[in-house]
Amino acid sequence: MNESGLLIVLSGPSGVGKGTVRKAIFSQPDLDFEYSISMTTRSPREGEVDGVDYFFKSREKFESLIEQGKLLEYAEFVGNYYGTPVDYVRETLDNGKDVFLEIEVEGAKQVREKFPDGLFIFLAPPSLSELKNRIVTRGTESEEVINNRLNVAKEEIDMMHLYDYVVENDQVEHACEKIKAIVVAEHCRRERVEPRYKRILEVE
Ligand code: 5GP
Protein backbone atom coordinates (compact mmCIF):
# COMPACT_ATOMS: atom_id res chain seq x y z
CA MET A 1 0.00 0.00 0.00
CA ASN A 2 1.18 3.51 -0.81
CA GLU A 3 1.95 5.87 1.97
CA SER A 4 -0.44 8.80 1.80
CA GLY A 5 0.87 12.10 0.43
CA LEU A 6 1.02 15.34 2.33
CA LEU A 7 -1.66 17.99 1.95
CA ILE A 8 0.10 21.35 1.74
CA VAL A 9 -2.04 24.45 2.18
CA LEU A 10 -0.66 27.88 1.34
CA SER A 11 -2.88 30.69 2.50
CA GLY A 12 -2.73 34.18 3.91
CA PRO A 13 -4.35 37.59 3.69
CA SER A 14 -5.73 38.96 0.49
CA GLY A 15 -3.11 40.74 -1.61
CA VAL A 16 -0.11 39.08 0.04
CA GLY A 17 1.00 37.43 -3.22
CA LYS A 18 -0.13 33.81 -2.73
CA GLY A 19 -0.77 33.34 -6.44
CA THR A 20 2.60 34.78 -7.42
CA VAL A 21 4.46 32.57 -4.95
CA ARG A 22 2.50 29.49 -6.03
CA LYS A 23 3.23 30.16 -9.71
CA ALA A 24 6.92 30.67 -8.94
CA ILE A 25 7.03 27.35 -7.06
CA PHE A 26 5.35 25.47 -9.88
CA SER A 27 7.57 27.02 -12.52
CA GLN A 28 10.48 25.11 -11.02
CA PRO A 29 11.59 21.75 -12.37
CA ASP A 30 11.86 18.56 -10.30
CA LEU A 31 9.05 19.52 -8.00
CA ASP A 32 7.49 16.67 -6.07
CA PHE A 33 4.03 18.03 -5.45
CA GLU A 34 0.87 18.36 -7.50
CA TYR A 35 -1.13 21.55 -7.73
CA SER A 36 -4.84 21.18 -7.11
CA ILE A 37 -6.60 23.33 -9.70
CA SER A 38 -9.47 25.19 -8.08
CA MET A 39 -12.95 25.81 -9.36
CA THR A 40 -14.31 29.32 -9.58
CA THR A 41 -17.34 31.23 -10.82
CA ARG A 42 -15.28 34.27 -11.77
CA SER A 43 -14.61 34.95 -15.44
CA PRO A 44 -11.24 34.01 -16.89
CA ARG A 45 -8.72 36.84 -17.03
CA GLU A 46 -6.78 37.41 -20.19
CA GLY A 47 -4.46 34.49 -20.83
CA GLU A 48 -6.12 32.19 -18.30
CA VAL A 49 -7.01 28.73 -19.56
CA ASP A 50 -9.85 26.53 -18.35
CA GLY A 51 -8.45 23.42 -16.68
CA VAL A 52 -5.02 25.02 -16.23
CA ASP A 53 -5.51 28.12 -14.12
CA TYR A 54 -8.96 27.22 -12.85
CA PHE A 55 -11.97 25.15 -13.78
CA PHE A 56 -14.35 27.97 -14.68
CA LYS A 57 -17.94 27.13 -13.71
CA SER A 58 -21.33 28.82 -13.74
CA ARG A 59 -22.89 29.69 -10.38
CA GLU A 60 -25.55 27.03 -10.90
CA LYS A 61 -22.98 24.34 -11.61
CA PHE A 62 -20.85 25.40 -8.64
CA GLU A 63 -23.84 25.30 -6.30
CA SER A 64 -24.82 21.86 -7.53
CA LEU A 65 -21.25 20.64 -6.88
CA ILE A 66 -21.51 22.01 -3.33
CA GLU A 67 -24.76 20.08 -2.85
CA GLN A 68 -23.21 16.89 -4.16
CA GLY A 69 -20.35 17.21 -1.66
CA LYS A 70 -17.78 17.50 -4.44
CA LEU A 71 -15.79 20.29 -2.78
CA LEU A 72 -13.29 19.84 0.01
CA GLU A 73 -13.81 23.51 0.88
CA TYR A 74 -15.25 26.58 -0.73
CA ALA A 75 -15.62 30.26 -0.01
CA GLU A 76 -17.12 33.34 -1.54
CA PHE A 77 -14.53 35.99 -2.30
CA VAL A 78 -15.40 39.39 -3.83
CA GLY A 79 -18.72 38.06 -5.16
CA ASN A 80 -17.44 34.81 -6.64
CA TYR A 81 -17.17 31.25 -5.44
CA TYR A 82 -13.82 29.49 -5.20
CA GLY A 83 -13.43 25.86 -4.18
CA THR A 84 -11.22 22.77 -4.16
CA PRO A 85 -12.42 19.60 -5.94
CA VAL A 86 -12.33 16.87 -3.30
CA ASP A 87 -11.95 13.80 -5.56
CA TYR A 88 -8.69 15.01 -7.10
CA VAL A 89 -7.22 15.77 -3.67
CA ARG A 90 -8.16 12.42 -2.14
CA GLU A 91 -7.06 10.37 -5.16
CA THR A 92 -3.71 12.15 -5.43
CA LEU A 93 -3.00 11.80 -1.70
CA ASP A 94 -4.01 8.11 -1.84
CA ASN A 95 -1.50 7.64 -4.65
CA GLY A 96 1.19 8.84 -2.27
CA LYS A 97 1.70 12.25 -3.87
CA ASP A 98 1.72 15.59 -2.10
CA VAL A 99 -1.04 18.00 -3.05
CA PHE A 100 -0.60 21.76 -2.92
CA LEU A 101 -3.55 24.10 -2.37
CA GLU A 102 -3.32 27.87 -2.69
CA ILE A 103 -6.52 29.22 -1.19
CA GLU A 104 -7.88 32.11 0.85
CA VAL A 105 -8.18 31.95 4.64
CA GLU A 106 -11.83 30.86 5.05
CA GLY A 107 -11.18 27.84 2.86
CA ALA A 108 -7.98 27.02 4.73
CA LYS A 109 -9.96 26.96 7.97
CA GLN A 110 -12.36 24.39 6.50
CA VAL A 111 -9.47 22.23 5.27
CA ARG A 112 -7.85 22.30 8.73
CA GLU A 113 -11.02 20.83 10.20
CA LYS A 114 -11.12 18.01 7.65
CA PHE A 115 -7.38 17.38 7.36
CA PRO A 116 -5.82 18.25 10.72
CA ASP A 117 -2.66 16.42 9.59
CA GLY A 118 -2.15 18.78 6.66
CA LEU A 119 0.73 21.22 6.47
CA PHE A 120 -0.61 24.74 6.84
CA ILE A 121 1.63 27.59 5.74
CA PHE A 122 0.70 31.21 6.29
CA LEU A 123 2.15 33.69 3.84
CA ALA A 124 2.60 36.96 5.71
CA PRO A 125 3.01 40.38 4.17
CA PRO A 126 6.41 42.03 4.79
CA SER A 127 4.48 45.11 5.84
CA LEU A 128 3.71 43.33 9.12
CA SER A 129 7.31 43.28 10.26
CA GLU A 130 7.91 46.72 8.80
CA LEU A 131 4.97 48.08 10.67
CA LYS A 132 6.86 49.13 13.75
CA ASN A 133 9.40 51.07 11.73
CA ARG A 134 6.69 52.74 9.76
CA ILE A 135 4.91 53.79 12.90
CA VAL A 136 8.05 55.11 14.49
CA THR A 137 8.90 57.11 11.39
CA ARG A 138 5.32 58.04 10.74
CA GLY A 139 5.84 61.75 10.28
CA THR A 140 3.81 61.95 7.09
CA GLU A 141 1.08 59.47 7.97
CA SER A 142 -2.18 60.60 9.52
CA GLU A 143 -3.40 58.93 12.69
CA GLU A 144 -6.31 57.47 10.75
CA VAL A 145 -4.02 55.77 8.24
CA ILE A 146 -1.90 54.37 11.05
CA ASN A 147 -4.93 53.09 12.94
CA ASN A 148 -6.30 51.42 9.83
CA ARG A 149 -3.00 49.77 9.23
CA LEU A 150 -2.82 48.57 12.81
CA ASN A 151 -6.32 47.11 12.56
CA VAL A 152 -5.45 45.28 9.35
CA ALA A 153 -2.23 44.03 10.94
CA LYS A 154 -4.12 42.81 14.00
CA GLU A 155 -6.56 40.85 11.83
CA GLU A 156 -3.69 39.36 9.87
CA ILE A 157 -1.80 38.32 12.99
CA ASP A 158 -5.00 36.83 14.46
CA MET A 159 -5.31 34.60 11.38
CA MET A 160 -1.93 32.98 12.02
CA HIS A 161 -2.97 30.69 14.87
CA LEU A 162 -4.48 28.10 12.52
CA TYR A 163 -1.18 27.56 10.74
CA ASP A 164 1.95 25.50 11.38
CA TYR A 165 4.43 27.83 9.69
CA VAL A 166 4.63 31.50 8.80
CA VAL A 167 6.61 32.60 5.75
CA GLU A 168 7.12 36.27 5.12
CA ASN A 169 6.73 37.18 1.47
CA ASP A 170 9.61 39.65 1.39
CA GLN A 171 10.93 38.31 -1.90
CA VAL A 172 9.21 35.70 -3.99
CA GLU A 173 12.34 33.54 -4.38
CA HIS A 174 12.98 33.57 -0.62
CA ALA A 175 9.40 32.62 0.12
CA CYS A 176 9.57 29.73 -2.42
CA GLU A 177 12.79 28.38 -0.93
CA LYS A 178 11.35 28.50 2.58
CA ILE A 179 8.16 26.74 1.53
CA LYS A 180 10.09 23.97 -0.20
CA ALA A 181 12.34 23.57 2.85
CA ILE A 182 9.30 23.34 5.12
CA VAL A 183 7.84 20.56 2.95
CA VAL A 184 11.10 18.61 3.07
CA ALA A 185 11.30 19.02 6.85
CA GLU A 186 7.68 18.00 7.26
CA HIS A 187 8.37 14.73 5.48
CA CYS A 188 11.10 14.00 8.03
CA ARG A 189 8.90 14.55 11.07
CA ARG A 190 9.15 11.64 13.43
CA GLU A 191 5.36 11.24 13.65
CA ARG A 192 5.21 10.78 9.88
CA VAL A 193 8.27 8.56 9.49
CA GLU A 194 8.02 6.28 12.51
CA PRO A 195 5.04 4.18 11.33
CA ARG A 196 7.01 3.26 8.21
CA TYR A 197 9.88 1.88 10.30
CA LYS A 198 7.49 0.06 12.57
CA ARG A 199 5.95 -1.65 9.54
CA ILE A 200 9.40 -2.89 8.50
CA LEU A 201 9.69 -4.69 11.84
CA GLU A 202 6.24 -6.21 11.43
CA VAL A 203 7.29 -7.83 8.14
CA GLU A 204 10.34 -9.55 9.60
P1 5GP B 1 -8.02 35.23 -7.99
O1 5GP B 1 -9.41 35.59 -8.42
O2 5GP B 1 -7.14 36.44 -7.85
O3 5GP B 1 -7.41 34.18 -8.88
O4 5GP B 1 -8.11 34.58 -6.54
C1 5GP B 1 -8.74 35.25 -5.50
C2 5GP B 1 -8.52 34.53 -4.18
O5 5GP B 1 -9.11 33.24 -4.21
C3 5GP B 1 -7.04 34.30 -3.86
O6 5GP B 1 -6.85 34.68 -2.48
C4 5GP B 1 -6.86 32.81 -4.01
O7 5GP B 1 -5.87 32.30 -3.10
C5 5GP B 1 -8.22 32.32 -3.61
N1 5GP B 1 -8.53 30.98 -4.13
C6 5GP B 1 -8.14 30.42 -5.29
N2 5GP B 1 -8.61 29.17 -5.38
C7 5GP B 1 -9.31 28.93 -4.24
C8 5GP B 1 -10.02 27.80 -3.73
O8 5GP B 1 -10.12 26.73 -4.33
N3 5GP B 1 -10.62 27.94 -2.52
C9 5GP B 1 -10.55 29.08 -1.79
N4 5GP B 1 -11.14 29.09 -0.61
N5 5GP B 1 -9.87 30.16 -2.23
C10 5GP B 1 -9.25 30.08 -3.45
Tab-separated table of C-alpha atoms and ligand atoms in Angstrom:
chain	number	residue	atom	x	y	z
A	1	MET	CA	0.000	0.000	0.000
A	2	ASN	CA	1.176	3.506	-0.814
A	3	GLU	CA	1.949	5.873	1.974
A	4	SER	CA	-0.435	8.803	1.801
A	5	GLY	CA	0.870	12.097	0.426
A	6	LEU	CA	1.020	15.338	2.333
A	7	LEU	CA	-1.655	17.988	1.953
A	8	ILE	CA	0.099	21.354	1.739
A	9	VAL	CA	-2.035	24.454	2.181
A	10	LEU	CA	-0.658	27.881	1.342
A	11	SER	CA	-2.876	30.694	2.500
A	12	GLY	CA	-2.734	34.183	3.908
A	13	PRO	CA	-4.353	37.587	3.687
A	14	SER	CA	-5.733	38.964	0.488
A	15	GLY	CA	-3.109	40.737	-1.611
A	16	VAL	CA	-0.106	39.076	0.039
A	17	GLY	CA	0.999	37.428	-3.217
A	18	LYS	CA	-0.131	33.814	-2.726
A	19	GLY	CA	-0.770	33.340	-6.443
A	20	THR	CA	2.602	34.783	-7.419
A	21	VAL	CA	4.460	32.568	-4.955
A	22	ARG	CA	2.496	29.488	-6.034
A	23	LYS	CA	3.232	30.160	-9.712
A	24	ALA	CA	6.919	30.669	-8.937
A	25	ILE	CA	7.031	27.351	-7.056
A	26	PHE	CA	5.347	25.469	-9.877
A	27	SER	CA	7.573	27.024	-12.523
A	28	GLN	CA	10.482	25.111	-11.018
A	29	PRO	CA	11.586	21.750	-12.373
A	30	ASP	CA	11.863	18.556	-10.299
A	31	LEU	CA	9.054	19.515	-7.998
A	32	ASP	CA	7.494	16.666	-6.069
A	33	PHE	CA	4.027	18.028	-5.447
A	34	GLU	CA	0.871	18.360	-7.497
A	35	TYR	CA	-1.134	21.550	-7.734
A	36	SER	CA	-4.845	21.183	-7.111
A	37	ILE	CA	-6.598	23.329	-9.702
A	38	SER	CA	-9.467	25.193	-8.078
A	39	MET	CA	-12.951	25.815	-9.364
A	40	THR	CA	-14.305	29.323	-9.585
A	41	THR	CA	-17.336	31.226	-10.822
A	42	ARG	CA	-15.279	34.271	-11.769
A	43	SER	CA	-14.614	34.949	-15.445
A	44	PRO	CA	-11.243	34.011	-16.890
A	45	ARG	CA	-8.720	36.842	-17.030
A	46	GLU	CA	-6.781	37.411	-20.187
A	47	GLY	CA	-4.461	34.490	-20.828
A	48	GLU	CA	-6.123	32.189	-18.303
A	49	VAL	CA	-7.005	28.732	-19.564
A	50	ASP	CA	-9.847	26.534	-18.348
A	51	GLY	CA	-8.452	23.424	-16.681
A	52	VAL	CA	-5.021	25.016	-16.233
A	53	ASP	CA	-5.507	28.125	-14.118
A	54	TYR	CA	-8.961	27.222	-12.848
A	55	PHE	CA	-11.968	25.151	-13.776
A	56	PHE	CA	-14.345	27.967	-14.678
A	57	LYS	CA	-17.937	27.127	-13.708
A	58	SER	CA	-21.332	28.820	-13.735
A	59	ARG	CA	-22.885	29.686	-10.379
A	60	GLU	CA	-25.550	27.033	-10.905
A	61	LYS	CA	-22.984	24.336	-11.611
A	62	PHE	CA	-20.848	25.404	-8.636
A	63	GLU	CA	-23.842	25.295	-6.297
A	64	SER	CA	-24.824	21.859	-7.530
A	65	LEU	CA	-21.252	20.636	-6.877
A	66	ILE	CA	-21.515	22.010	-3.328
A	67	GLU	CA	-24.763	20.082	-2.848
A	68	GLN	CA	-23.210	16.890	-4.165
A	69	GLY	CA	-20.350	17.213	-1.660
A	70	LYS	CA	-17.777	17.504	-4.440
A	71	LEU	CA	-15.794	20.288	-2.783
A	72	LEU	CA	-13.294	19.840	0.006
A	73	GLU	CA	-13.811	23.509	0.883
A	74	TYR	CA	-15.251	26.575	-0.735
A	75	ALA	CA	-15.624	30.264	-0.009
A	76	GLU	CA	-17.115	33.336	-1.543
A	77	PHE	CA	-14.534	35.988	-2.297
A	78	VAL	CA	-15.401	39.388	-3.830
A	79	GLY	CA	-18.716	38.064	-5.157
A	80	ASN	CA	-17.443	34.805	-6.636
A	81	TYR	CA	-17.172	31.247	-5.438
A	82	TYR	CA	-13.819	29.485	-5.203
A	83	GLY	CA	-13.434	25.861	-4.183
A	84	THR	CA	-11.224	22.765	-4.162
A	85	PRO	CA	-12.419	19.597	-5.941
A	86	VAL	CA	-12.332	16.873	-3.297
A	87	ASP	CA	-11.951	13.799	-5.558
A	88	TYR	CA	-8.688	15.009	-7.099
A	89	VAL	CA	-7.219	15.770	-3.673
A	90	ARG	CA	-8.155	12.419	-2.140
A	91	GLU	CA	-7.057	10.373	-5.158
A	92	THR	CA	-3.711	12.147	-5.430
A	93	LEU	CA	-3.005	11.795	-1.703
A	94	ASP	CA	-4.011	8.114	-1.840
A	95	ASN	CA	-1.496	7.642	-4.653
A	96	GLY	CA	1.194	8.838	-2.271
A	97	LYS	CA	1.698	12.246	-3.871
A	98	ASP	CA	1.724	15.588	-2.101
A	99	VAL	CA	-1.035	17.997	-3.051
A	100	PHE	CA	-0.596	21.761	-2.916
A	101	LEU	CA	-3.550	24.103	-2.370
A	102	GLU	CA	-3.318	27.868	-2.687
A	103	ILE	CA	-6.515	29.225	-1.189
A	104	GLU	CA	-7.883	32.114	0.854
A	105	VAL	CA	-8.180	31.945	4.642
A	106	GLU	CA	-11.830	30.857	5.049
A	107	GLY	CA	-11.183	27.836	2.858
A	108	ALA	CA	-7.976	27.016	4.728
A	109	LYS	CA	-9.957	26.964	7.974
A	110	GLN	CA	-12.358	24.393	6.501
A	111	VAL	CA	-9.467	22.227	5.270
A	112	ARG	CA	-7.849	22.305	8.727
A	113	GLU	CA	-11.024	20.827	10.195
A	114	LYS	CA	-11.118	18.007	7.649
A	115	PHE	CA	-7.376	17.385	7.360
A	116	PRO	CA	-5.821	18.252	10.719
A	117	ASP	CA	-2.661	16.425	9.585
A	118	GLY	CA	-2.155	18.783	6.662
A	119	LEU	CA	0.730	21.218	6.468
A	120	PHE	CA	-0.610	24.743	6.839
A	121	ILE	CA	1.634	27.592	5.742
A	122	PHE	CA	0.697	31.214	6.288
A	123	LEU	CA	2.149	33.688	3.836
A	124	ALA	CA	2.604	36.960	5.714
A	125	PRO	CA	3.014	40.381	4.171
A	126	PRO	CA	6.407	42.030	4.791
A	127	SER	CA	4.481	45.111	5.844
A	128	LEU	CA	3.708	43.326	9.122
A	129	SER	CA	7.306	43.280	10.262
A	130	GLU	CA	7.910	46.718	8.799
A	131	LEU	CA	4.970	48.080	10.667
A	132	LYS	CA	6.858	49.134	13.748
A	133	ASN	CA	9.400	51.073	11.728
A	134	ARG	CA	6.686	52.737	9.765
A	135	ILE	CA	4.906	53.787	12.900
A	136	VAL	CA	8.049	55.113	14.492
A	137	THR	CA	8.898	57.106	11.387
A	138	ARG	CA	5.322	58.039	10.737
A	139	GLY	CA	5.843	61.755	10.277
A	140	THR	CA	3.814	61.955	7.086
A	141	GLU	CA	1.079	59.471	7.974
A	142	SER	CA	-2.179	60.598	9.524
A	143	GLU	CA	-3.399	58.930	12.693
A	144	GLU	CA	-6.314	57.472	10.750
A	145	VAL	CA	-4.021	55.774	8.240
A	146	ILE	CA	-1.900	54.373	11.047
A	147	ASN	CA	-4.933	53.088	12.937
A	148	ASN	CA	-6.302	51.419	9.828
A	149	ARG	CA	-2.998	49.768	9.229
A	150	LEU	CA	-2.818	48.567	12.810
A	151	ASN	CA	-6.317	47.106	12.564
A	152	VAL	CA	-5.452	45.283	9.351
A	153	ALA	CA	-2.233	44.030	10.939
A	154	LYS	CA	-4.122	42.812	14.001
A	155	GLU	CA	-6.564	40.855	11.834
A	156	GLU	CA	-3.693	39.358	9.871
A	157	ILE	CA	-1.803	38.317	12.994
A	158	ASP	CA	-4.997	36.835	14.459
A	159	MET	CA	-5.305	34.600	11.383
A	160	MET	CA	-1.925	32.976	12.025
A	161	HIS	CA	-2.972	30.695	14.867
A	162	LEU	CA	-4.481	28.100	12.521
A	163	TYR	CA	-1.176	27.560	10.745
A	164	ASP	CA	1.949	25.502	11.380
A	165	TYR	CA	4.426	27.833	9.690
A	166	VAL	CA	4.625	31.504	8.802
A	167	VAL	CA	6.610	32.605	5.753
A	168	GLU	CA	7.120	36.274	5.117
A	169	ASN	CA	6.729	37.179	1.468
A	170	ASP	CA	9.608	39.652	1.392
A	171	GLN	CA	10.929	38.308	-1.903
A	172	VAL	CA	9.206	35.702	-3.992
A	173	GLU	CA	12.344	33.539	-4.378
A	174	HIS	CA	12.980	33.574	-0.616
A	175	ALA	CA	9.397	32.616	0.123
A	176	CYS	CA	9.565	29.730	-2.418
A	177	GLU	CA	12.785	28.383	-0.925
A	178	LYS	CA	11.348	28.503	2.577
A	179	ILE	CA	8.160	26.742	1.530
A	180	LYS	CA	10.090	23.970	-0.197
A	181	ALA	CA	12.336	23.565	2.846
A	182	ILE	CA	9.300	23.342	5.117
A	183	VAL	CA	7.837	20.563	2.949
A	184	VAL	CA	11.104	18.609	3.075
A	185	ALA	CA	11.297	19.020	6.849
A	186	GLU	CA	7.684	18.001	7.264
A	187	HIS	CA	8.374	14.726	5.479
A	188	CYS	CA	11.101	13.996	8.031
A	189	ARG	CA	8.904	14.548	11.071
A	190	ARG	CA	9.150	11.645	13.432
A	191	GLU	CA	5.362	11.239	13.645
A	192	ARG	CA	5.209	10.776	9.878
A	193	VAL	CA	8.269	8.557	9.495
A	194	GLU	CA	8.021	6.278	12.514
A	195	PRO	CA	5.039	4.183	11.334
A	196	ARG	CA	7.005	3.255	8.205
A	197	TYR	CA	9.884	1.878	10.297
A	198	LYS	CA	7.493	0.061	12.568
A	199	ARG	CA	5.947	-1.646	9.544
A	200	ILE	CA	9.401	-2.890	8.503
A	201	LEU	CA	9.685	-4.691	11.842
A	202	GLU	CA	6.241	-6.214	11.429
A	203	VAL	CA	7.287	-7.829	8.139
A	204	GLU	CA	10.341	-9.550	9.599
B	1	5GP	P1	-8.019	35.230	-7.989
B	1	5GP	O1	-9.409	35.586	-8.419
B	1	5GP	O2	-7.141	36.445	-7.851
B	1	5GP	O3	-7.415	34.178	-8.875
B	1	5GP	O4	-8.114	34.580	-6.542
B	1	5GP	C1	-8.741	35.247	-5.500
B	1	5GP	C2	-8.517	34.525	-4.181
B	1	5GP	O5	-9.110	33.237	-4.210
B	1	5GP	C3	-7.042	34.301	-3.855
B	1	5GP	O6	-6.855	34.680	-2.478
B	1	5GP	C4	-6.860	32.806	-4.006
B	1	5GP	O7	-5.874	32.299	-3.097
B	1	5GP	C5	-8.221	32.316	-3.614
B	1	5GP	N1	-8.532	30.982	-4.128
B	1	5GP	C6	-8.140	30.420	-5.292
B	1	5GP	N2	-8.610	29.170	-5.380
B	1	5GP	C7	-9.311	28.925	-4.235
B	1	5GP	C8	-10.020	27.796	-3.729
B	1	5GP	O8	-10.119	26.726	-4.329
B	1	5GP	N3	-10.618	27.941	-2.521
B	1	5GP	C9	-10.549	29.078	-1.790
B	1	5GP	N4	-11.144	29.090	-0.611
B	1	5GP	N5	-9.867	30.156	-2.234
B	1	5GP	C10	-9.253	30.083	-3.448
